[in-house]
PDB file of C-alpha atoms in Angstrom:
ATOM      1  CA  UNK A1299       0.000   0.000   0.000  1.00  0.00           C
ATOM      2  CA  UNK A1300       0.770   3.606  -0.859  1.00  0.00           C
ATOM      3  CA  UNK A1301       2.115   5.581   2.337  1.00  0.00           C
ATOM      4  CA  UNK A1302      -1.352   7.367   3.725  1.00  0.00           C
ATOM      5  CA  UNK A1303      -0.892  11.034   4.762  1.00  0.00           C
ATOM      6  CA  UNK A1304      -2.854  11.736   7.782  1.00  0.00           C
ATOM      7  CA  UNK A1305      -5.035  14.342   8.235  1.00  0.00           C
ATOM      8  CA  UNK A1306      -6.706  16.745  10.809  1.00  0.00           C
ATOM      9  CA  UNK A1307     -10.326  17.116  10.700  1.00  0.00           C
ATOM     10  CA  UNK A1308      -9.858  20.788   9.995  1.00  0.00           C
ATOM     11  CA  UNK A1309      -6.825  20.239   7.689  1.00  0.00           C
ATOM     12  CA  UNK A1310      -7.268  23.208   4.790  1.00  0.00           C
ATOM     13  CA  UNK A1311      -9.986  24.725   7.043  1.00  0.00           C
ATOM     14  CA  UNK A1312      -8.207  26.701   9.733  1.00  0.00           C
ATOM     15  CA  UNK A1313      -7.197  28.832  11.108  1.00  0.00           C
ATOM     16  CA  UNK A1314      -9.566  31.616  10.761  1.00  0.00           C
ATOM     17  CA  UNK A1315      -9.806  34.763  11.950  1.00  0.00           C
ATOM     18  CA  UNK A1316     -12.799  37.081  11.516  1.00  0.00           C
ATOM     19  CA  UNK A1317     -12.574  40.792  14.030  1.00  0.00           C
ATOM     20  CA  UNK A1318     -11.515  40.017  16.977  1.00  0.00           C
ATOM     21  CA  UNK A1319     -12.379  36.413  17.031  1.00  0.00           C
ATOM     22  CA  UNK A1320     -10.128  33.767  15.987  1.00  0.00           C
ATOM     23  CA  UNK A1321     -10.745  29.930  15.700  1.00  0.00           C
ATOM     24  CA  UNK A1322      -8.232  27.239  14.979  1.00  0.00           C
ATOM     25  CA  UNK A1323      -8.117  23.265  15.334  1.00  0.00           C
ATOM     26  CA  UNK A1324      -6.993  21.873  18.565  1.00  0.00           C
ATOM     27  CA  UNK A1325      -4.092  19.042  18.784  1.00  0.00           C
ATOM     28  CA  UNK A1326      -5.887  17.545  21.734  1.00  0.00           C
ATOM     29  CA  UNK A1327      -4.012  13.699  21.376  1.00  0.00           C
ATOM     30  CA  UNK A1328      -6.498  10.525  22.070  1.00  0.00           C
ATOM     31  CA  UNK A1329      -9.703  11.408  22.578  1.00  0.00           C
ATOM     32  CA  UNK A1330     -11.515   8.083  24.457  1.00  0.00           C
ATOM     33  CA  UNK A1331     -14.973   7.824  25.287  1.00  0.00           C
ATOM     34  CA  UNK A1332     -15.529   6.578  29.203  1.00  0.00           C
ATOM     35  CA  UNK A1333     -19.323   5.337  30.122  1.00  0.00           C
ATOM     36  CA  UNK A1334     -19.069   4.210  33.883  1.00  0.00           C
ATOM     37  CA  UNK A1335     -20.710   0.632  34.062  1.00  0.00           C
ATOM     38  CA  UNK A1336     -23.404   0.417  36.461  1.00  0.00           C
ATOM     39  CA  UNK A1337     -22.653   1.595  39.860  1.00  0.00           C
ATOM     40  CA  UNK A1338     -19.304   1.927  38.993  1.00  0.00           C
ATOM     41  CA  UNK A1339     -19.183   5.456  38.929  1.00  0.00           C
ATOM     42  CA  UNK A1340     -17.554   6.127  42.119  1.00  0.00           C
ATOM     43  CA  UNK A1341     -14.997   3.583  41.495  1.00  0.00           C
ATOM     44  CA  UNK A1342     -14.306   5.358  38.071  1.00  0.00           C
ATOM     45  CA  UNK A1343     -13.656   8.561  39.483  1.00  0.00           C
ATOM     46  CA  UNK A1344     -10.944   6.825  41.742  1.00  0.00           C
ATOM     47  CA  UNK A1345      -9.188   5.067  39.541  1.00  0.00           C
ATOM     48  CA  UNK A1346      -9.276   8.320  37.206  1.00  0.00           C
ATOM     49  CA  UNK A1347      -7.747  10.206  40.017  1.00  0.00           C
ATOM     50  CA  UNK A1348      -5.245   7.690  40.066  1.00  0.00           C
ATOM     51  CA  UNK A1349      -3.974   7.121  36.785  1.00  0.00           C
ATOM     52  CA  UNK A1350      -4.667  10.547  35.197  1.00  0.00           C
ATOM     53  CA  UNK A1351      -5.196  13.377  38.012  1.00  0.00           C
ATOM     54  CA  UNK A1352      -8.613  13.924  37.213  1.00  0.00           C
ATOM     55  CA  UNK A1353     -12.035  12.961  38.928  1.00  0.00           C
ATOM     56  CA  UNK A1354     -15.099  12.029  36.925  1.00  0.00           C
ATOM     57  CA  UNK A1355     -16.807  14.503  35.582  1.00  0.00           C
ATOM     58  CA  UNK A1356     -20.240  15.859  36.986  1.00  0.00           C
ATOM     59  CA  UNK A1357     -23.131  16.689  34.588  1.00  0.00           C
ATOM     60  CA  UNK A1358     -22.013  19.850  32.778  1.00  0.00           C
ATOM     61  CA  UNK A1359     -18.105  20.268  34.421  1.00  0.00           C
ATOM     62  CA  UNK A1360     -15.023  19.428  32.734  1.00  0.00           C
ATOM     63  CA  UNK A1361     -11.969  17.989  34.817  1.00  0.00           C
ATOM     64  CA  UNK A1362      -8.500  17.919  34.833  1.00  0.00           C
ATOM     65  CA  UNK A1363      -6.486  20.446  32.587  1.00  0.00           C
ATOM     66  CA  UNK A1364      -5.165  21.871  29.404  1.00  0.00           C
ATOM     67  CA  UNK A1365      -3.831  18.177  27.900  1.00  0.00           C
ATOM     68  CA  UNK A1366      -5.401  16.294  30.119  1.00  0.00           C
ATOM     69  CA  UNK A1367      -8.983  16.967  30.711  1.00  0.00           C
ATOM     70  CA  UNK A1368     -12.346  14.547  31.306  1.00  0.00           C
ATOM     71  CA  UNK A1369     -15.515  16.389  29.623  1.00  0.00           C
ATOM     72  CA  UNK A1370     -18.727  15.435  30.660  1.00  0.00           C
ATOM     73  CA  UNK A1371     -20.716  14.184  27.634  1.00  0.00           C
ATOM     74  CA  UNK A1372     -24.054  12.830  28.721  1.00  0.00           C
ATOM     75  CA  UNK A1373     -25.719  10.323  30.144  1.00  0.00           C
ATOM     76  CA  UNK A1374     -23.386   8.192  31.592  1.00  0.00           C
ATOM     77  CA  UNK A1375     -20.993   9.405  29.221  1.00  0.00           C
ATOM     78  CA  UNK A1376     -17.291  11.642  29.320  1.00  0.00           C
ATOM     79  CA  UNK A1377     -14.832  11.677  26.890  1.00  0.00           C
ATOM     80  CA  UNK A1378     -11.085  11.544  28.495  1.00  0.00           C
ATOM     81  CA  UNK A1379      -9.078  14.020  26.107  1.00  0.00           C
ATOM     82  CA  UNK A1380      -5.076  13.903  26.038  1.00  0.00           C
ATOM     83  CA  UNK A1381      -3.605  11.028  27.425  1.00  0.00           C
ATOM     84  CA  UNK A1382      -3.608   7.035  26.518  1.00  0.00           C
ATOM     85  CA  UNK A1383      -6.426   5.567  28.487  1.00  0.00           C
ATOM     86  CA  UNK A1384      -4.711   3.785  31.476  1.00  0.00           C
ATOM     87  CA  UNK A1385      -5.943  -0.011  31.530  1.00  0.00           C
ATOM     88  CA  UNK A1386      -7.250   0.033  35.115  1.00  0.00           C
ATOM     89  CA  UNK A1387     -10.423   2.191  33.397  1.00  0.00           C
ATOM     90  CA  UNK A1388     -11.390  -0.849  31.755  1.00  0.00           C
ATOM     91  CA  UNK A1389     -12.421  -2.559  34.782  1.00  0.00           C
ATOM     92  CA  UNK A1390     -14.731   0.401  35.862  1.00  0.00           C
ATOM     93  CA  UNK A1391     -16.022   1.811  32.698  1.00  0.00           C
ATOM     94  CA  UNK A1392     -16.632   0.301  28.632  1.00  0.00           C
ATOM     95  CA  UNK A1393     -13.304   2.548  26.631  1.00  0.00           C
ATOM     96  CA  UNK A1394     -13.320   3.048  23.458  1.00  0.00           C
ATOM     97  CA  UNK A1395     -11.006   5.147  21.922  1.00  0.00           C
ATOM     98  CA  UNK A1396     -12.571   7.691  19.418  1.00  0.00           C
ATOM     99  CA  UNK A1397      -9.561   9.873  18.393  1.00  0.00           C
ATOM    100  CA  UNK A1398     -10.213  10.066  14.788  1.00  0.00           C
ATOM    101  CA  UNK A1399     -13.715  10.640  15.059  1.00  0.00           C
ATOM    102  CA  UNK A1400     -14.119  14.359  16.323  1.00  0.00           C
ATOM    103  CA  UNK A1401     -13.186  17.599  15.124  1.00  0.00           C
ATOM    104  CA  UNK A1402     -11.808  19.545  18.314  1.00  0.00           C
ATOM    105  CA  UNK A1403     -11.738  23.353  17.616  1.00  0.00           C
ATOM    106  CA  UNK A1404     -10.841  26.441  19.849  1.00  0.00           C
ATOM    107  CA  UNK A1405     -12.913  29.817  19.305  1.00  0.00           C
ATOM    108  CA  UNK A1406     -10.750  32.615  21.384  1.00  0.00           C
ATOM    109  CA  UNK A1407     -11.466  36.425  21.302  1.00  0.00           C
ATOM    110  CA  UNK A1408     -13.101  38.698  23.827  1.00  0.00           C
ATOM    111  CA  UNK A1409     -16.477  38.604  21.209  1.00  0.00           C
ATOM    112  CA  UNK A1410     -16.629  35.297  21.225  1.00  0.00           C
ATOM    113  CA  UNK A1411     -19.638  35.020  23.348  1.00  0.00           C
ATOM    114  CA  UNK A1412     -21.260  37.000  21.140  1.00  0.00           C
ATOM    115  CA  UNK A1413     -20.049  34.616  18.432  1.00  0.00           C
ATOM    116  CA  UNK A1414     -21.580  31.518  20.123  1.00  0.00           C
ATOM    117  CA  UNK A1415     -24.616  33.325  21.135  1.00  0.00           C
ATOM    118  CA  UNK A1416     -25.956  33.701  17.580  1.00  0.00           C
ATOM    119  CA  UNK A1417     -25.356  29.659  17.228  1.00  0.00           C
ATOM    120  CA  UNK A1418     -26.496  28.217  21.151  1.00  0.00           C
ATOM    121  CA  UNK A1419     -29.461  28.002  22.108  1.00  0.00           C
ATOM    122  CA  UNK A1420     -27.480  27.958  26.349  1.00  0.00           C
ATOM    123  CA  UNK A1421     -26.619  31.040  28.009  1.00  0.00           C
ATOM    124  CA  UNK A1422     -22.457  30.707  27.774  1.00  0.00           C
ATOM    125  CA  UNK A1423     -21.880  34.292  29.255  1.00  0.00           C
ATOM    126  CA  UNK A1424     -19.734  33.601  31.821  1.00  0.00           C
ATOM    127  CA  UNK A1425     -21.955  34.744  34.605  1.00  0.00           C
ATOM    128  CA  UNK A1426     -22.792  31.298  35.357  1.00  0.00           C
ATOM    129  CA  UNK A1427     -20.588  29.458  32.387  1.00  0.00           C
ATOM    130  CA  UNK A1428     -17.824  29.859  33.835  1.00  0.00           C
ATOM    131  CA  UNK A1429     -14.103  27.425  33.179  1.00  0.00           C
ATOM    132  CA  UNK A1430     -14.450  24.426  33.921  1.00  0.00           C
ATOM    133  CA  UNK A1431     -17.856  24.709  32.523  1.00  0.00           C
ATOM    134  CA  UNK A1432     -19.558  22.348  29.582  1.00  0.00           C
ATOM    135  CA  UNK A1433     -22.725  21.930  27.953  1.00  0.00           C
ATOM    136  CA  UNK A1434     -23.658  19.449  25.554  1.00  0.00           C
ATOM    137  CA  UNK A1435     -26.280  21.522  23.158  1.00  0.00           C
ATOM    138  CA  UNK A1436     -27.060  22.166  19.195  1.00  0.00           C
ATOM    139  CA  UNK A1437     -24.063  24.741  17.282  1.00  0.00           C
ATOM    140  CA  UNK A1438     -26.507  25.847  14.862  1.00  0.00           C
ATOM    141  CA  UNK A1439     -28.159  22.627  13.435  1.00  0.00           C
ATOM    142  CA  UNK A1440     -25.262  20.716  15.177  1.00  0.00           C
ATOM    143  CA  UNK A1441     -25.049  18.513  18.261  1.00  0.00           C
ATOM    144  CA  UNK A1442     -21.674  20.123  20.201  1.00  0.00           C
ATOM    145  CA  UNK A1443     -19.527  19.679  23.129  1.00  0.00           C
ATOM    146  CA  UNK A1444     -18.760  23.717  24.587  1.00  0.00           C
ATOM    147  CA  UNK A1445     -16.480  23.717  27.391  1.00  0.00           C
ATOM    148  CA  UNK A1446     -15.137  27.059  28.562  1.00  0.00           C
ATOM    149  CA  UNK A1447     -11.340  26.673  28.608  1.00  0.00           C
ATOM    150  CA  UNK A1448     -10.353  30.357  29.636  1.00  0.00           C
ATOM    151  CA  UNK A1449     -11.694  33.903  30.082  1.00  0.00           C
ATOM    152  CA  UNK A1450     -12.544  34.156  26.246  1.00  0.00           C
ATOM    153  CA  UNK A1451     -11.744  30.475  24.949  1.00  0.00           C
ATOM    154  CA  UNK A1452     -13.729  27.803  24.079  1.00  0.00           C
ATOM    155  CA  UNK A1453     -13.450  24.329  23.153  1.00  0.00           C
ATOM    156  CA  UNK A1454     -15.652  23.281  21.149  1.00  0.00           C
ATOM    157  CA  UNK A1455     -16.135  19.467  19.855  1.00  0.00           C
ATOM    158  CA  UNK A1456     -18.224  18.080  16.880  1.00  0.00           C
ATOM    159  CA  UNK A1457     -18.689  14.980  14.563  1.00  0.00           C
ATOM    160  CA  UNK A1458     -15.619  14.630  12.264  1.00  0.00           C
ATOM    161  CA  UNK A1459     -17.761  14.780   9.313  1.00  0.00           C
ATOM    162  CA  UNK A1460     -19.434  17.971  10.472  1.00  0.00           C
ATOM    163  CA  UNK A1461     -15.763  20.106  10.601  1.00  0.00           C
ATOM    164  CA  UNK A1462     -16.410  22.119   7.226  1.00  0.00           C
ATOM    165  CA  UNK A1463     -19.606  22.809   8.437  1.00  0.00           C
ATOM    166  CA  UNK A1464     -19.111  23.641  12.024  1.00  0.00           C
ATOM    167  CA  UNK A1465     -16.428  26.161  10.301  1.00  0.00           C
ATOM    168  CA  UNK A1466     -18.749  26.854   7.669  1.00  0.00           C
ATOM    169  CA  UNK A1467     -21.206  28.208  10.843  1.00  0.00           C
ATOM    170  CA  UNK A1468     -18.414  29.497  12.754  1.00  0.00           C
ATOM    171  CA  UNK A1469     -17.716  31.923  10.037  1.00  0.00           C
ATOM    172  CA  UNK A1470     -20.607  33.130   9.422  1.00  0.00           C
ATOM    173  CA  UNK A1471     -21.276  34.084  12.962  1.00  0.00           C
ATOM    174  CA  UNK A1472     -17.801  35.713  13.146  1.00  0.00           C
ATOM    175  CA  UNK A1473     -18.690  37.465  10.458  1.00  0.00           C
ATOM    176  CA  UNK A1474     -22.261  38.763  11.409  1.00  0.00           C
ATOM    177  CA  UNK A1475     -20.085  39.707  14.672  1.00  0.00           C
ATOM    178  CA  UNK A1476     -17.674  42.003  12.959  1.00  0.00           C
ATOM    179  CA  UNK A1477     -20.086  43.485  11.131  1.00  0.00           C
ATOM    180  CA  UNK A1478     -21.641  45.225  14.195  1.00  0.00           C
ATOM    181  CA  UNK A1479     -18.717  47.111  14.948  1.00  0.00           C
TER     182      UNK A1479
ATOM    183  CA  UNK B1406     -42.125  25.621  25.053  1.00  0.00           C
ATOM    184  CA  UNK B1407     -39.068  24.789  27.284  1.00  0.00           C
ATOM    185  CA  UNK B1408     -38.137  21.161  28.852  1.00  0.00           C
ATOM    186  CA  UNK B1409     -36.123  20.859  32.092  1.00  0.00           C
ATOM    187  CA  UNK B1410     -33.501  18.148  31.339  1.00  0.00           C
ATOM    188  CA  UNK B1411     -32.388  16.511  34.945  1.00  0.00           C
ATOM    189  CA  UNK B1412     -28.939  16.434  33.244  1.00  0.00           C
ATOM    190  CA  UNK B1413     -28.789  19.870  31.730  1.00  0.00           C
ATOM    191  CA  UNK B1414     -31.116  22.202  33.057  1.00  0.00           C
ATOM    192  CA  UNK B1415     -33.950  24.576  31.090  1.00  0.00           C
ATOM    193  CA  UNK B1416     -33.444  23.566  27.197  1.00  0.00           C
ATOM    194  CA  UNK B1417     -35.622  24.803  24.687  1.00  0.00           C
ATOM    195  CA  UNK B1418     -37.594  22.428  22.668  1.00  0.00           C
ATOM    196  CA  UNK B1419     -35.815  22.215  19.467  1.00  0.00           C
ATOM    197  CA  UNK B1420     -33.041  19.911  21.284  1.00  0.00           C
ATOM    198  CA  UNK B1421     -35.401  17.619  21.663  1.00  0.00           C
ATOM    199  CA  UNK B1422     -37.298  14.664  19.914  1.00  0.00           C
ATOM    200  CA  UNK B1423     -40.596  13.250  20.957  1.00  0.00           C
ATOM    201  CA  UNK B1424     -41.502   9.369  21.041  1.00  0.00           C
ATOM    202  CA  UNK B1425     -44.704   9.853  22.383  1.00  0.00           C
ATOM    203  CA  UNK B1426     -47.004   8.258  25.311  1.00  0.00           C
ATOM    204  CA  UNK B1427     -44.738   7.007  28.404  1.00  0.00           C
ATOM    205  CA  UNK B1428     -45.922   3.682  27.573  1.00  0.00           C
ATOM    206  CA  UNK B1429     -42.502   1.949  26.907  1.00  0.00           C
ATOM    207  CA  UNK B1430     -41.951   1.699  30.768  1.00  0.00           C
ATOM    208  CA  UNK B1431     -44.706  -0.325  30.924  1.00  0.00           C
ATOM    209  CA  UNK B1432     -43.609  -3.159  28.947  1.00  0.00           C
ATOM    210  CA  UNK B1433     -45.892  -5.935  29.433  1.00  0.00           C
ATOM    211  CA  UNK B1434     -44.217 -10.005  30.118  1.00  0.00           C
ATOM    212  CA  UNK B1435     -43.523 -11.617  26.731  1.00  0.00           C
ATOM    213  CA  UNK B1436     -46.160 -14.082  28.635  1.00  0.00           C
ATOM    214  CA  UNK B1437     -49.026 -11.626  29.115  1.00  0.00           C
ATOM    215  CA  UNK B1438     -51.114 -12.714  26.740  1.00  0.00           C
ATOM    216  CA  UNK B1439     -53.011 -10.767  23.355  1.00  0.00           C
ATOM    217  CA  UNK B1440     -55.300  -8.383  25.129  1.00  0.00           C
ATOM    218  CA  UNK B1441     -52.227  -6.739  26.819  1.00  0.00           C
ATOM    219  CA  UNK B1442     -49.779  -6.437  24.156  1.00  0.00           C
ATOM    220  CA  UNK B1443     -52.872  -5.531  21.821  1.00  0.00           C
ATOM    221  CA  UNK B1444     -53.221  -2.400  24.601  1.00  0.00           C
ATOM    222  CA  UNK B1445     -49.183  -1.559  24.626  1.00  0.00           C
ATOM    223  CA  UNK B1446     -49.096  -1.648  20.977  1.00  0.00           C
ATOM    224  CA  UNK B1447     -51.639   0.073  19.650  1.00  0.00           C
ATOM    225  CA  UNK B1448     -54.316   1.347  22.219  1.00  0.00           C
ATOM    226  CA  UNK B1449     -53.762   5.352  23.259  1.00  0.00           C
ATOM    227  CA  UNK B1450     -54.811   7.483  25.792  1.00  0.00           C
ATOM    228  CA  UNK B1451     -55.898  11.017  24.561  1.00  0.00           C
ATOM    229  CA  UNK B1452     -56.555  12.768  27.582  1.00  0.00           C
ATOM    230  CA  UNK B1453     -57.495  16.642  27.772  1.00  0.00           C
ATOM    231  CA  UNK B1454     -54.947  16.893  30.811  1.00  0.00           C
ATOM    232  CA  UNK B1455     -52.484  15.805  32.787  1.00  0.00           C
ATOM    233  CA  UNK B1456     -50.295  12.806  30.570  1.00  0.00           C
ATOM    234  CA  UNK B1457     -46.777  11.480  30.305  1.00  0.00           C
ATOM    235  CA  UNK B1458     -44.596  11.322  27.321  1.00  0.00           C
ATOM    236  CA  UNK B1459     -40.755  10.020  26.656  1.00  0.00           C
ATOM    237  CA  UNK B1460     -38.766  12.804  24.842  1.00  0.00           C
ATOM    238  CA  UNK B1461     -34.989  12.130  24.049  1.00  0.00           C
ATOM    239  CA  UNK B1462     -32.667  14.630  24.460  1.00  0.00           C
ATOM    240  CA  UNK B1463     -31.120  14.428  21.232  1.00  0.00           C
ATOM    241  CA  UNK B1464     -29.474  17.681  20.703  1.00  0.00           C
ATOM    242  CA  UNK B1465     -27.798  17.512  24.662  1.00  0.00           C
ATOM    243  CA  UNK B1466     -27.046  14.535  26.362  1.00  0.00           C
ATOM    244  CA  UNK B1467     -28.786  11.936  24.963  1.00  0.00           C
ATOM    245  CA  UNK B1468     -30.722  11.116  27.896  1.00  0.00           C
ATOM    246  CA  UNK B1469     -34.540   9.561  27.558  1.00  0.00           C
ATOM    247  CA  UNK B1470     -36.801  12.234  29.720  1.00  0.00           C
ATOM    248  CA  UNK B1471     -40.065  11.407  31.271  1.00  0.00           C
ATOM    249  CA  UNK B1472     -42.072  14.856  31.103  1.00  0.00           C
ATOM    250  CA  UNK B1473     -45.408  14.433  32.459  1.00  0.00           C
ATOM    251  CA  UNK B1474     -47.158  18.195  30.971  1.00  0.00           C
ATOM    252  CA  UNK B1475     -50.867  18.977  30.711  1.00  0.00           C
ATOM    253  CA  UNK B1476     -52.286  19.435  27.263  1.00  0.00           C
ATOM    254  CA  UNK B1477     -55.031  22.004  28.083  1.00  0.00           C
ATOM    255  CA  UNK B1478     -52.678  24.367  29.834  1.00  0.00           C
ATOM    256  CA  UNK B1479     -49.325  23.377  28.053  1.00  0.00           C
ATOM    257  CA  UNK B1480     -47.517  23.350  31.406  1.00  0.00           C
ATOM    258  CA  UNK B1481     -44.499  21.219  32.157  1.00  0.00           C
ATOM    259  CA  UNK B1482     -45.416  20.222  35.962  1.00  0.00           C
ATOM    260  CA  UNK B1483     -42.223  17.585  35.978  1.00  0.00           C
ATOM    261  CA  UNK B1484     -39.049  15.898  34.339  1.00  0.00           C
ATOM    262  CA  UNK B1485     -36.988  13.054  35.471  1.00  0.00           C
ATOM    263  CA  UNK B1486     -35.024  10.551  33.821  1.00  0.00           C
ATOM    264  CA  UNK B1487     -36.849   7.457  32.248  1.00  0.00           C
ATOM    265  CA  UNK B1488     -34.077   5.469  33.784  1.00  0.00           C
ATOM    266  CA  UNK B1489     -34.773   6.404  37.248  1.00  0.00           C
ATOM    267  CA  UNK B1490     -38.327   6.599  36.846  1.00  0.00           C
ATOM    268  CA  UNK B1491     -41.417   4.006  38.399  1.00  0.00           C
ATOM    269  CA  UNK B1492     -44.025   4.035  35.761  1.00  0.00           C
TER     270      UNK B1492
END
């Protein structure tokens, strides 16, 4: 076989910036999806703790830090983003390692609240979405991940088959942004 | 109209996608016989009132909601998740 060239989801795409508001892919390393088995949760969190220096996440928080951070995802659902999933997870929790399959953006700009509030139907002003902060919620006609990751940065999480469009939205918000002046 | 996800707090309707009476929860045996699998499968309530539906949180977190709502006054009186939920 031909040597493959790999590719980022956003390869060709970005970075973009529009005013004040810039948005560019994230290098974010394995991205592994964590779903505690039942009444495992606890146990999770522990062995989390252990091997990674995060807890589990609660409904709508993000743990850990920049390159190694546990986002709440849903239901019995976070996605562990940075390192290799230590094996003592699998005991607590089904892994599966989904590194390929999301596009993993950050918007950054002191408008880019304004940005996300023309696409979100959630509050993310950071009088109550503050870091540390996630919601899982529709980016236009989207499903997203939004976790605040600073004072004006967000990360922001899609489908890997949605990144021209989630750019292709992004843009257009940016745009309507700058416009106002 | 706005839904109160026990995950995620006040969403507005859009995120989510209705499957209809709460019935699902009430699954009868495989043994139960015709009468009561005739009722689960195709016999409705259509009350002018108080009723339950399942909604799925499809634009959030994916959770299946229990929202029991009245259909005169269009009020939400309560949400909780179907997996914690007694039927």
């Amino acid at each position: 076989m031909d040597k493959l060239i790999a590719k980022t989801a956003c390869a060709g795409l970005l970075p973009l910036t529009v005013g004040s508001v810039s948005v560019s892919e994230e290098d974010v390393g394995a991205i592994t999806s964590v779903s505690p088995l039942k009444g495992q949760k606890k146990a999770l969190s522990d062995a989390l703790k252990a091997a990674h220096g995060m807890a589990y996440p609660a409904a709508n928080r993000a743990t850990g830090k920049s390159g190694a951070r546990a986002v709440w995802l849903g239901h019995s659902h976070a996605m562990l983003i940075g390192p290799e999933p230590d094996a003592s997870l699998e005991k607590h929790a089904a892994v599966v390692d989904q590194s390929d399959a999301w596009a993993v953006v950050r918007l950054e700009g002191d408008r880019a609240e304004q940005v996300l509030a023309r696409l979100v139907p959630v509050d993310l002003r950071s009088g109550h979405f503050k870091r540390g902060h996630t919601v899982r919620s529709l980016l236009f006609h989207m499903t997203a991940s939004i976790t605040r990751v600073g004072e004006n940065a967000f990360q922001i999480m899609v489908f890997r088959s949605m990144a021209e469009t989630l750019v292709h939205d992004l843009k257009r918000a940016m745009e309507g942004v700058a416009t106002r002046g | 109209m706005r839904i109160t996800c026990p995950h995620c707090g006040e969403r507005d309707r859009r995120e989510f996608y209705y499957r209809g009476a709460a019935v699902d929860l009430e699954r009868p045996a495989p043994d139960a016989g015709e009468e009561a699998w005739d009722n689960f499968v195709y016999l409705r309530d259509n009350p002018a009132g108080v009723t339950r539906d399942l909604w799925y949180h499809e634009g959030g977190c994916g959770a299946w909601i229990v929202v029991t709502r009245d259909t005169v006054t269009h009020e939400v009186l309560k949400t909780e998740l179907a997996s914690e939920a007694k039927s």
